[in-house]
XYZ file of C-alpha atoms in Angstrom:
739
model
C -70.519 16.395 29.152
C -69.342 18.338 32.222
C -66.426 20.602 31.291
C -65.895 22.570 34.461
C -66.476 25.726 32.400
C -69.703 27.614 31.742
C -70.879 30.628 29.864
C -70.062 34.017 31.445
C -66.954 32.636 33.191
C -64.354 35.417 33.365
C -60.534 35.407 33.184
C -58.293 38.278 34.214
C -55.595 37.516 31.624
C -54.862 35.324 28.644
C -52.377 33.328 30.756
C -55.151 32.482 33.215
C -57.355 31.386 30.331
C -54.575 29.178 28.931
C -54.139 27.525 32.315
C -57.869 26.724 32.580
C -57.974 25.364 29.010
C -54.983 23.103 29.766
C -56.775 21.741 32.851
C -59.885 21.217 30.735
C -57.901 19.233 28.145
C -56.192 17.110 30.788
C -59.340 16.333 32.808
C -61.549 15.546 29.802
C -58.983 14.014 27.393
C -59.455 16.807 24.868
C -57.149 18.445 22.369
C -58.188 22.007 21.518
C -56.684 24.643 19.299
C -57.408 28.310 18.566
C -59.549 28.178 15.412
C -60.361 31.911 15.085
C -58.891 34.916 16.858
C -58.375 38.640 16.648
C -55.739 40.312 18.748
C -56.299 43.681 20.388
C -53.858 45.211 17.910
C -55.794 43.828 14.947
C -59.109 44.935 16.433
C -57.869 48.527 16.736
C -56.991 48.490 13.039
C -60.589 47.410 12.344
C -61.973 50.427 14.262
C -62.016 49.389 17.945
C -62.023 52.569 20.083
C -62.474 51.487 23.692
C -59.595 50.629 26.018
C -58.718 46.955 26.642
C -56.150 45.567 29.081
C -52.976 44.426 27.285
C -52.756 41.264 29.412
C -55.864 39.949 27.644
C -53.897 39.812 24.364
C -56.997 38.902 22.327
C -60.188 40.849 21.623
C -61.896 37.682 20.425
C -60.922 33.995 20.086
C -62.552 30.617 19.557
C -61.238 27.231 20.714
C -62.224 24.167 18.658
C -61.746 20.404 18.879
C -58.902 19.007 16.807
C -61.541 17.162 14.719
C -63.523 20.296 13.927
C -63.571 24.055 13.663
C -64.293 24.386 9.943
C -65.954 22.608 7.049
C -63.127 20.811 5.214
C -63.287 20.528 1.437
C -60.467 18.772 -0.365
C -58.924 20.469 -3.391
C -56.901 17.379 -4.245
C -56.395 16.493 -7.924
C -55.588 12.882 -7.090
C -51.848 13.184 -7.587
C -51.302 12.528 -3.863
C -53.997 9.961 -3.000
C -52.598 8.921 0.388
C -53.060 12.254 2.197
C -55.335 12.498 5.246
C -56.741 15.090 7.664
C -58.004 15.328 11.244
C -60.962 17.490 10.140
C -64.268 15.675 10.744
C -66.579 18.713 11.290
C -66.760 18.193 15.058
C -69.077 20.929 16.453
C -67.286 21.375 19.813
C -66.331 25.064 20.277
C -65.775 27.656 23.028
C -66.291 31.343 22.129
C -64.456 33.961 24.229
C -64.520 37.760 24.013
C -63.319 40.767 25.976
C -66.036 42.279 28.183
C -67.420 45.755 27.713
C -65.070 47.230 30.325
C -62.060 45.705 28.570
C -60.739 44.178 31.802
C -61.572 40.482 31.429
C -62.033 37.712 28.875
C -65.549 36.219 29.058
C -66.898 32.928 27.701
C -69.857 33.940 25.531
C -70.881 30.529 24.176
C -70.048 26.843 24.582
C -70.923 24.003 22.217
C -69.955 20.915 24.263
C -70.960 18.079 21.936
C -68.649 15.909 19.806
C -69.419 13.831 16.737
C -66.739 11.266 17.603
C -65.767 9.071 20.509
C -63.359 10.482 23.120
C -60.520 8.005 23.771
C -57.732 9.096 26.095
C -55.035 6.900 24.462
C -55.855 8.398 21.061
C -55.754 11.983 22.329
C -52.435 11.374 24.103
C -50.915 10.371 20.758
C -51.824 13.650 19.029
C -48.998 16.066 18.054
C -50.026 18.700 20.600
C -49.965 16.245 23.489
C -46.613 14.794 22.344
C -44.913 18.169 22.091
C -41.877 18.497 24.403
C -41.120 21.584 26.443
C -37.717 23.287 26.343
C -36.216 21.283 29.214
C -37.360 17.956 27.780
C -36.122 18.919 24.314
C -32.730 19.863 25.759
C -32.485 16.428 27.365
C -33.162 14.777 24.001
C -30.518 16.914 22.266
C -28.046 16.063 25.027
C -28.636 12.338 24.491
C -28.420 12.663 20.692
C -25.047 14.398 21.001
C -23.783 11.325 22.829
C -25.041 8.931 20.131
C -27.679 7.375 22.357
C -30.003 4.914 20.676
C -33.205 6.655 19.565
C -35.338 3.735 20.736
C -33.868 4.087 24.219
C -34.369 7.876 24.107
C -38.032 7.304 23.245
C -38.422 4.887 26.162
C -36.726 7.279 28.590
C -38.929 10.245 27.611
C -42.059 8.092 27.852
C -41.169 7.010 31.389
C -40.172 10.463 32.584
C -42.946 12.579 31.030
C -45.674 10.145 29.993
C -45.695 11.710 26.521
C -46.070 9.272 23.629
C -43.159 10.710 21.651
C -42.493 8.927 18.358
C -39.252 8.118 16.563
C -40.199 10.660 13.894
C -40.329 13.347 16.601
C -36.771 12.436 17.629
C -35.650 12.422 13.970
C -37.119 15.908 13.554
C -35.269 17.211 16.608
C -32.020 15.752 15.279
C -32.635 17.355 11.888
C -33.318 20.806 13.341
C -30.008 20.892 15.196
C -28.174 20.018 11.966
C -29.620 22.652 9.647
C -26.230 24.234 9.010
C -24.069 22.859 6.226
C -21.431 20.293 7.115
C -18.619 22.807 6.674
C -20.340 25.394 8.891
C -20.869 22.800 11.608
C -17.225 21.697 11.393
C -16.078 25.300 11.720
C -18.231 25.770 14.833
C -16.884 22.552 16.361
C -13.177 23.241 15.828
C -13.654 26.819 17.060
C -13.649 25.400 20.609
C -10.058 24.208 20.122
C -7.025 26.362 20.820
C -5.830 27.926 17.582
C -7.422 25.386 15.228
C -6.011 25.133 11.716
C -8.444 23.427 9.343
C -7.936 23.096 5.600
C -10.525 21.457 3.357
C -10.132 20.636 -0.334
C -13.108 19.962 -2.592
C -13.591 18.684 -6.128
C -15.399 20.445 -8.952
C -18.766 19.305 -7.587
C -18.049 20.745 -4.150
C -17.605 17.303 -2.599
C -14.963 17.107 0.119
C -11.979 14.989 -0.907
C -9.380 16.058 1.654
C -9.265 17.531 5.178
C -6.258 18.527 7.286
C -6.655 19.465 10.957
C -4.158 20.622 13.558
C -4.440 22.926 16.555
C -1.866 24.855 18.572
C -1.473 22.091 21.160
C -0.534 19.634 18.401
C 1.901 22.058 16.794
C 3.642 22.832 20.082
C 3.988 19.169 21.000
C 5.552 18.368 17.630
C 7.837 21.386 17.901
C 9.222 20.060 21.193
C 9.399 16.340 20.338
C 9.769 15.862 16.560
C 12.292 12.999 16.420
C 9.913 10.030 16.056
C 6.613 10.123 14.146
C 4.200 7.211 13.825
C 1.672 7.223 10.995
C -1.215 4.895 10.301
C -4.639 4.793 8.651
C -7.058 4.436 11.556
C -10.429 3.907 9.919
C -12.596 4.951 6.982
C -15.672 7.146 7.166
C -18.188 5.297 5.018
C -20.660 8.148 4.529
C -17.983 10.671 3.544
C -15.787 8.075 1.756
C -12.691 9.441 3.493
C -9.810 7.502 5.063
C -8.540 8.814 8.407
C -4.787 9.132 8.961
C -3.339 9.914 12.375
C 0.170 11.270 12.992
C 1.594 10.990 16.490
C 4.788 11.746 18.396
C 6.371 10.199 21.479
C 6.497 12.481 24.522
C 8.996 12.677 27.427
C 7.199 9.993 29.410
C 6.838 7.600 26.478
C 3.270 8.706 25.807
C 1.860 9.206 22.318
C 0.036 12.394 21.390
C -1.780 13.223 18.183
C 0.063 15.934 16.252
C -2.033 16.006 13.057
C -5.096 14.431 11.500
C -5.879 14.317 7.818
C -8.515 12.583 5.727
C -8.255 11.682 2.059
C -10.785 10.399 -0.450
C -8.294 7.912 -1.876
C -5.244 6.127 -0.528
C -3.029 6.943 -3.478
C 0.430 8.475 -3.323
C -0.707 11.874 -4.587
C -3.361 12.275 -1.868
C -0.998 11.229 0.916
C 1.721 13.503 -0.432
C -0.771 16.381 -0.389
C -1.516 15.698 3.298
C 2.182 15.541 4.187
C 2.846 18.725 2.229
C 0.236 20.547 4.307
C 1.859 19.179 7.450
C 5.263 20.458 6.329
C 3.862 23.882 5.424
C 2.341 24.325 8.886
C 5.272 22.918 10.922
C 8.702 24.463 10.412
C 10.486 21.744 12.404
C 9.424 18.945 10.038
C 13.051 18.556 8.962
C 13.905 17.427 12.523
C 11.971 14.188 12.011
C 14.492 11.361 12.174
C 12.256 8.292 11.992
C 8.785 7.552 10.631
C 7.181 4.266 11.663
C 4.318 2.820 9.603
C 2.854 -0.501 8.560
C 3.745 -2.166 5.259
C 1.432 0.024 3.175
C 3.291 0.636 -0.068
C 1.393 3.855 -0.711
C 2.271 5.328 2.678
C 5.935 4.411 2.336
C 6.187 5.916 -1.154
C 4.601 9.165 0.037
C 6.957 9.374 3.034
C 9.929 8.652 0.801
C 8.965 11.618 -1.381
C 8.015 14.175 1.277
C 10.142 13.173 4.305
C 13.237 11.905 2.544
C 15.527 12.878 5.430
C 13.757 10.476 7.809
C 14.381 6.756 8.121
C 11.379 4.538 7.470
C 10.675 1.652 9.790
C 8.047 -1.043 9.664
C 6.138 -2.032 12.754
C 7.165 -5.576 13.680
C 3.594 -6.200 14.781
C 2.248 -5.317 11.322
C 5.025 -7.276 9.623
C 4.186 -10.498 11.456
C 0.451 -9.923 10.894
C 1.041 -9.461 7.160
C 3.164 -12.598 7.029
C 0.475 -14.561 8.850
C -2.134 -13.467 6.273
C 0.086 -14.272 3.288
C 1.673 -17.532 4.397
C -1.333 -19.838 4.506
C -1.860 -23.435 3.514
C -4.110 -22.390 0.626
C -1.954 -19.607 -0.807
C 1.387 -21.399 -0.451
C 0.204 -24.978 -1.016
C 1.926 -26.129 2.173
C 0.880 -28.197 5.166
C -0.213 -26.750 8.482
C 3.038 -27.824 10.146
C 5.090 -26.177 7.409
C 3.146 -22.968 7.875
C 3.777 -22.888 11.627
C 7.480 -23.570 11.062
C 7.698 -20.770 8.483
C 6.011 -18.239 10.766
C 8.291 -19.175 13.649
C 11.387 -18.895 11.439
C 10.408 -15.438 10.121
C 9.750 -14.249 13.665
C 13.252 -15.392 14.658
C 14.687 -13.518 11.674
C 12.839 -10.356 12.738
C 14.613 -10.410 16.115
C 18.114 -11.036 14.728
C 20.466 -8.851 16.782
C 23.317 -8.745 14.237
C 23.675 -8.896 10.474
C 25.676 -12.099 10.847
C 22.822 -13.721 12.747
C 20.329 -12.534 10.129
C 22.365 -14.100 7.306
C 22.687 -17.365 9.233
C 18.950 -17.557 9.941
C 18.172 -16.674 6.336
C 20.405 -19.483 5.058
C 18.669 -21.942 7.361
C 15.321 -20.628 6.140
C 16.303 -21.323 2.524
C 17.300 -24.884 3.347
C 14.336 -25.893 5.488
C 11.394 -24.047 3.953
C 9.330 -24.878 0.813
C 10.234 -23.073 -2.380
C 7.021 -21.012 -2.443
C 7.659 -19.639 1.040
C 11.310 -18.869 0.263
C 10.323 -17.032 -2.918
C 7.705 -15.031 -0.988
C 10.253 -14.015 1.645
C 12.895 -13.019 -0.913
C 10.489 -10.926 -2.969
C 8.562 -9.195 -0.189
C 10.747 -8.976 2.927
C 14.418 -9.395 2.186
C 14.648 -6.169 0.074
C 13.224 -4.124 2.992
C 15.119 -5.924 5.765
C 16.667 -2.636 6.945
C 13.190 -1.455 7.971
C 11.968 -4.354 10.096
C 14.883 -6.512 11.340
C 16.105 -5.640 14.821
C 19.802 -5.273 14.020
C 19.028 -2.463 11.562
C 16.029 -0.976 13.338
C 18.064 -0.270 16.470
C 20.277 2.070 14.454
C 17.370 4.532 14.215
C 15.377 6.572 16.714
C 12.646 4.349 18.138
C 12.785 5.158 21.886
C 12.611 1.466 22.611
C 9.373 0.893 20.688
C 9.740 -1.380 17.661
C 6.000 -1.776 17.062
C 2.992 0.450 16.580
C 1.400 -0.996 19.704
C 0.963 2.409 21.325
C -0.559 3.776 18.134
C -2.873 0.779 17.967
C -3.950 1.594 21.521
C -4.834 5.120 20.457
C -6.597 3.781 17.370
C -8.755 1.529 19.531
C -9.809 4.521 21.601
C -10.656 6.496 18.476
C -12.643 3.613 16.995
C -14.540 3.195 20.264
C -15.823 6.774 19.952
C -15.628 7.615 16.244
C -18.121 5.554 14.266
C -17.422 4.604 10.666
C -20.916 5.693 9.576
C -20.620 9.155 11.144
C -21.112 12.304 9.107
C -18.226 14.773 8.972
C -19.650 17.131 11.663
C -20.317 14.230 14.034
C -16.851 12.818 13.312
C -15.143 16.105 14.180
C -17.236 16.527 17.313
C -16.199 13.043 18.469
C -12.581 13.586 17.404
C -12.247 16.861 19.324
C -13.835 15.254 22.387
C -11.528 12.218 22.183
C -8.390 14.321 21.751
C -9.426 16.497 24.687
C -9.986 13.474 26.948
C -6.644 11.954 25.933
C -4.882 15.209 26.795
C -6.513 15.320 30.200
C -5.360 11.762 30.841
C -1.825 12.663 29.729
C -1.848 15.707 32.003
C -2.991 13.573 34.903
C -0.146 11.149 34.221
C 2.291 14.060 34.104
C 1.089 15.358 37.474
C 1.486 11.904 39.021
C 4.983 11.547 37.567
C 6.026 14.900 39.000
C 4.313 14.780 42.373
C 4.624 11.109 43.285
C 7.815 9.343 44.309
C 8.580 5.659 44.105
C 8.275 3.606 47.280
C 11.547 1.990 46.212
C 13.844 4.733 47.383
C 17.451 4.963 46.252
C 20.094 5.853 48.838
C 20.406 9.593 49.289
C 23.194 11.071 47.180
C 23.564 7.931 45.072
C 23.885 8.069 41.297
C 20.493 6.449 40.943
C 18.853 9.012 43.227
C 20.439 11.897 41.303
C 19.192 10.597 37.961
C 15.787 9.862 39.475
C 15.386 13.535 40.426
C 16.719 14.823 37.105
C 15.209 12.748 34.269
C 11.701 11.528 33.517
C 10.545 8.149 34.763
C 10.499 6.815 31.187
C 14.146 7.788 30.595
C 15.201 6.606 34.059
C 14.525 2.961 33.161
C 16.974 3.116 30.249
C 19.609 4.969 32.276
C 19.528 2.424 35.092
C 19.813 -0.459 32.600
C 22.876 1.144 30.983
C 24.392 1.830 34.407
C 24.163 -1.876 35.265
C 25.571 -2.934 31.872
C 28.559 -0.605 32.282
C 30.062 -2.954 34.870
C 30.652 -5.572 32.168
C 32.173 -3.239 29.561
C 35.760 -4.112 28.682
C 37.979 -1.255 27.540
C 41.581 -0.625 26.614
C 43.996 2.232 25.940
C 45.392 3.015 22.488
C 48.759 4.562 21.619
C 47.344 8.050 22.160
C 46.240 7.041 25.675
C 42.565 7.191 24.672
C 40.039 4.769 26.091
C 38.759 2.252 23.550
C 36.043 -0.378 23.580
C 34.122 -2.575 21.195
C 31.182 -0.503 19.947
C 28.769 -1.828 17.322
C 31.213 -4.649 16.544
C 34.217 -2.344 16.037
C 36.903 -0.867 18.305
C 36.054 2.787 18.900
C 37.260 5.573 21.178
C 34.960 6.229 24.108
C 34.669 9.243 26.379
C 32.740 10.357 29.431
C 30.342 12.668 27.521
C 29.815 11.164 24.089
C 29.722 7.847 22.275
C 29.040 6.546 18.781
C 27.013 3.529 19.882
C 23.466 3.166 18.575
C 21.886 3.610 22.015
C 23.494 6.978 22.653
C 22.822 8.253 19.123
C 19.181 7.159 19.021
C 18.108 7.720 22.638
C 20.004 10.833 23.681
C 20.916 9.256 27.031
C 24.262 8.191 28.597
C 25.197 4.676 27.472
C 27.188 1.878 29.136
C 30.392 3.010 27.408
C 30.096 6.549 28.800
C 29.519 5.232 32.320
C 32.523 2.874 31.931
C 34.707 5.779 30.753
C 33.652 7.919 33.731
C 34.393 5.096 36.100
C 37.815 4.514 34.500
C 38.700 8.225 34.710
C 37.423 8.559 38.294
C 34.765 11.030 37.180
C 31.312 11.324 38.779
C 28.928 8.888 37.177
C 26.126 11.429 37.378
C 26.212 14.077 34.670
C 23.584 15.697 32.486
C 25.983 16.163 29.604
C 24.758 14.541 26.397
C 21.165 14.094 27.605
C 18.548 15.434 25.220
C 16.309 18.160 26.741
C 13.219 16.016 26.120
C 14.331 13.711 28.986
C 15.215 16.411 31.566
C 12.492 16.654 34.156
C 12.958 20.371 34.801
C 12.808 21.208 31.098
C 9.642 19.160 30.681
C 7.962 20.825 33.645
C 8.802 24.327 32.443
C 7.384 23.729 28.959
C 4.331 21.625 29.836
C 0.925 22.951 28.781
C -0.427 22.807 32.352
C 1.878 25.659 33.291
C 1.426 27.538 30.019
C -2.285 27.925 29.327
C -3.100 29.622 26.063
C -4.866 32.966 26.000
C -7.607 31.353 23.937
C -8.159 34.422 21.741
C -6.802 32.913 18.531
C -9.374 32.618 15.768
C -9.905 29.401 13.832
C -8.213 29.211 10.455
C -10.548 27.492 8.015
C -9.549 27.258 4.366
C -11.741 25.648 1.713
C -9.684 25.098 -1.411
C -10.555 23.654 -4.818
C -9.233 20.265 -5.747
C -5.594 20.251 -6.835
C -5.094 19.136 -10.414
C -3.732 15.637 -10.827
C -4.138 12.792 -13.305
C -7.025 10.488 -12.476
C -6.130 6.990 -11.411
C -7.609 3.993 -13.207
C -10.039 3.358 -10.355
C -11.165 6.999 -10.345
C -11.723 6.911 -14.125
C -13.713 3.690 -13.778
C -15.841 5.139 -10.982
C -16.693 8.307 -12.939
C -17.488 6.430 -16.152
C -19.441 3.706 -14.360
C -21.919 6.242 -12.956
C -22.579 7.590 -16.462
C -22.823 4.134 -18.064
C -25.316 2.934 -15.473
C -27.522 5.930 -16.215
C -27.150 5.372 -19.982
C -28.286 1.768 -19.520
C -31.416 2.938 -17.681
C -32.214 5.492 -20.394
C -31.596 2.999 -23.215
C -34.096 0.553 -21.697
C -36.868 3.129 -21.383
C -39.634 3.330 -23.981
C -40.582 0.825 -26.628
C -38.626 -1.655 -28.692
C -38.024 0.752 -31.591
C -36.523 3.378 -29.298
C -34.383 0.784 -27.548
C -33.106 -0.590 -30.863
C -32.179 2.892 -32.081
C -30.392 3.837 -28.831
C -28.643 0.488 -28.652
C -27.428 0.989 -32.235
C -25.940 4.368 -31.300
C -24.107 2.842 -28.339
C -22.760 -0.027 -30.453
C -21.454 2.396 -33.086
C -19.748 4.446 -30.388
C -18.227 1.257 -28.962
C -16.931 0.267 -32.429
C -15.378 3.712 -33.012
C -13.508 3.617 -29.670
C -12.357 0.043 -30.211
C -10.838 1.130 -33.525
C -8.944 3.893 -31.743
C -10.940 6.636 -33.483
C -12.778 9.656 -32.087
C -16.476 10.530 -31.943
C -18.647 13.504 -31.101
C -22.326 13.782 -30.128
C -24.884 16.379 -31.300
C -28.412 16.991 -30.015
C -30.973 16.147 -32.738
C -34.678 17.141 -32.851
C -37.432 14.540 -32.769
C -38.134 12.686 -36.024
C -41.575 14.201 -36.342
C -40.123 17.709 -36.599
C -37.620 16.882 -39.379
C -38.215 17.588 -43.045
C -37.830 14.276 -44.876
C -37.159 16.048 -48.201
C -34.329 18.249 -46.904
C -31.156 17.885 -48.937
C -29.199 20.691 -47.194
C -26.064 19.696 -45.257
C -23.863 21.203 -42.545
C -20.097 20.805 -42.362
C -18.885 20.790 -38.763
C -15.284 19.595 -38.628
C -13.657 19.502 -42.034
C -11.044 22.172 -42.772
C -11.855 24.420 -45.725
C -8.395 23.862 -47.175
C -8.406 20.081 -46.810
C -5.187 18.913 -48.475
C -6.232 15.267 -48.768
C -9.687 15.163 -50.327
C -9.129 11.616 -51.447
C -8.960 10.541 -47.778
C -12.358 12.060 -47.055
C -14.639 9.118 -47.695
C -17.930 8.339 -46.038
C -17.484 5.653 -43.403
C -21.128 5.396 -42.363
C -24.176 7.461 -43.191
C -27.941 7.336 -43.282
C -30.046 7.273 -46.443
C -30.006 10.568 -48.332
C -33.294 10.465 -50.270
C -35.358 9.553 -47.224
C -35.592 10.812 -43.686
C -32.423 10.044 -41.667
C -33.129 8.127 -38.423
C -32.601 10.180 -35.280
C -29.209 9.461 -33.737
C -27.567 8.180 -36.947
C -23.830 8.848 -36.839
C -22.332 10.067 -40.102
C -18.545 10.318 -40.085
C -15.962 11.459 -42.632
C -12.310 11.502 -41.460
C -10.652 14.920 -41.689
C -7.364 16.294 -40.423
C -8.230 19.610 -38.831
C -11.088 22.037 -38.366
C -10.962 25.755 -39.057
C -10.103 26.638 -35.477
C -6.900 24.648 -35.675
C -7.986 22.103 -33.101
C -7.218 18.562 -34.239
C -10.471 16.666 -34.915
C -10.178 13.529 -37.049
C -13.812 13.474 -38.205
C -16.257 15.425 -40.345
C -19.909 15.112 -39.348
C -22.524 15.559 -42.087
C -26.204 15.711 -41.201
C -29.453 17.170 -42.606
C -29.971 20.898 -42.182
C -32.407 20.581 -39.278
C -30.024 18.305 -37.380
C -27.403 20.956 -36.660
C -28.890 24.479 -36.832
C -25.893 25.992 -35.014
C -23.415 24.864 -37.695
C -22.576 26.733 -40.865
C -25.137 25.681 -43.469
C -24.506 24.788 -47.119
C -27.607 24.547 -49.279
C -26.305 21.863 -51.635
C -23.742 19.141 -52.027
C -21.956 21.280 -54.629
C -21.415 23.934 -51.980
C -19.692 21.349 -49.835
C -17.553 20.449 -52.839
C -16.369 24.048 -53.186
C -15.458 24.320 -49.502
C -13.947 20.865 -48.897
C -12.671 20.130 -52.405
C -14.588 16.837 -52.499
C -15.945 15.531 -55.792
C -19.724 15.760 -55.985
C -19.907 12.476 -57.855
C -17.740 10.761 -55.271
C -19.716 12.204 -52.358
C -23.094 11.423 -53.979
C -21.925 7.899 -54.743
C -20.807 7.352 -51.155
C -23.972 8.891 -49.724
C -26.109 6.771 -52.024
C -24.566 3.457 -51.075
C -27.337 2.737 -48.594
C -30.249 4.116 -50.651
């Protein structure tokens, strides 16, 4: 076999030798490794005196084939029978040593024969030939961070480098970049945000059951625009068993921005209240919230009612109609398909009732024309909360023209497109931070366009429309122009005090040029039709910024926008990991905790032979009977039967008070035989009122001496009589019932 190397070949440095060995491996389809070596440093410790160039690195080394290099002898005991090795005692070796002058590495011997066939495809699949360099590994990490499919990553690396990388290699790379704990990774991820505030609560086992996250950008946005908050559960992280809740606010251009994110292990009222309490503690302007819009989740509404009582609750009309469509079906209501369509259409008409009178009329018609089941469903589920979803009552609250959660649903779709339900917590936060950052950039781009661009539909210079166009945001301008047009049809009068009056919200009210009591003015913070009519009647300029909320003023928005106020970026992340707050367990939580234990008990009970199963099953049945009777039970660890003395007649009293006032009530309910060995696990119970410590325990447990070595021991039944005031005859008679 021609190697291209021969004995006495010299190399000026170890790097040169490495390069030649790599060429040798590539040209001859070999895979070599350094089997033996001694560095110059180690050789000096062994007594080497002469000088050797440091670039040689090694005083002596030997390269061997991956199938050889040493005689392999297994020390396996057979406990791991499926292990394997590459060692096949292949004789191929190359010996190299520093020359006498210490200036070069010289090949002293070559053994060029193999005891196996050389196959290029096999060699290319070996770990050394598959190993990626730093650049290639960085490319893999980059693709993993973007959730690329590992099969596609494998194919890409194979095409680019020719290396037969395996899926296990990619798994190993992914594992190495995730060696930190989940909480450490989350802290590193949120550290890139501006002033991140992260609070994590854990249970007794250290498992995360609640996370709250908010950064400075979110806090500032809420501080400026707190009037309307939309809240919804976006998705659930399956691996972490946490539900994701997103809180958002409406900005000056009608855009939604995330102001807080929190995750809870359960969707109960207590967990949601805990999340809202954290939000309130970190945002001083929470009391400025005037409206909270959600879906018809009872839990969410109860939590909001408790923590944000000053805010009006509204139901998204979109979610209302979806819920109705799921509930009113032919199967559930026992109605025909035509009746179902008529019911859905009627409820939709009720939802858009513009006045209370119209609502009552439509409701009466609904009662007459609809089946009894549908009417009962409507009266029980929707009529009591009509103030939250019917238009005539919704318009009395701050909604900024949005009566649905459609904008929130749009944000949710973007989150779901990036955030995967099976993501781990670190991956979730990495995706969340990236998504929030991209959304902010898009919002900033929209802000720049709104400020820098002008409409091709120009208003006449100096006109009222042109003045408002240059003063308020494009979102607010649409409402102002609509009210300006409607003002031409407003009818007004003059009362005895010479004040202008008009019909507002169905009643005659005074109107003025700068303020009005109509729902539009109170909920939008913009001039309404009545104000424009009053200005026109009093010959006042129609354009005025009086009564307009600062959130709609273009100059105010520009001055406070984040583009013009970049943060210093020196704020440190606030990460708090708190223990679980105490609260009563819900029925589902109790069931979940007990079910895990019961499943394990079932596995243990079925282990072993029939005798052991019968004994363990008997113990479980006795425990079941005690609990069904409303009594209490305790469990003690007992030694194996073989270690117990079958002749022992000593007893231990564990729960009976020494001054038992009702000895007649202390009767043996169940016991093992006294003259023979008691079966392991036998439950012996005597009701008692109280133990010596004063803790109420309704049972006395009696067992042989070796059963309870930690208890106080009494050497005879008569000793028990003296302590518990129980008749020996009575106790012996009860104990002997089964003998």
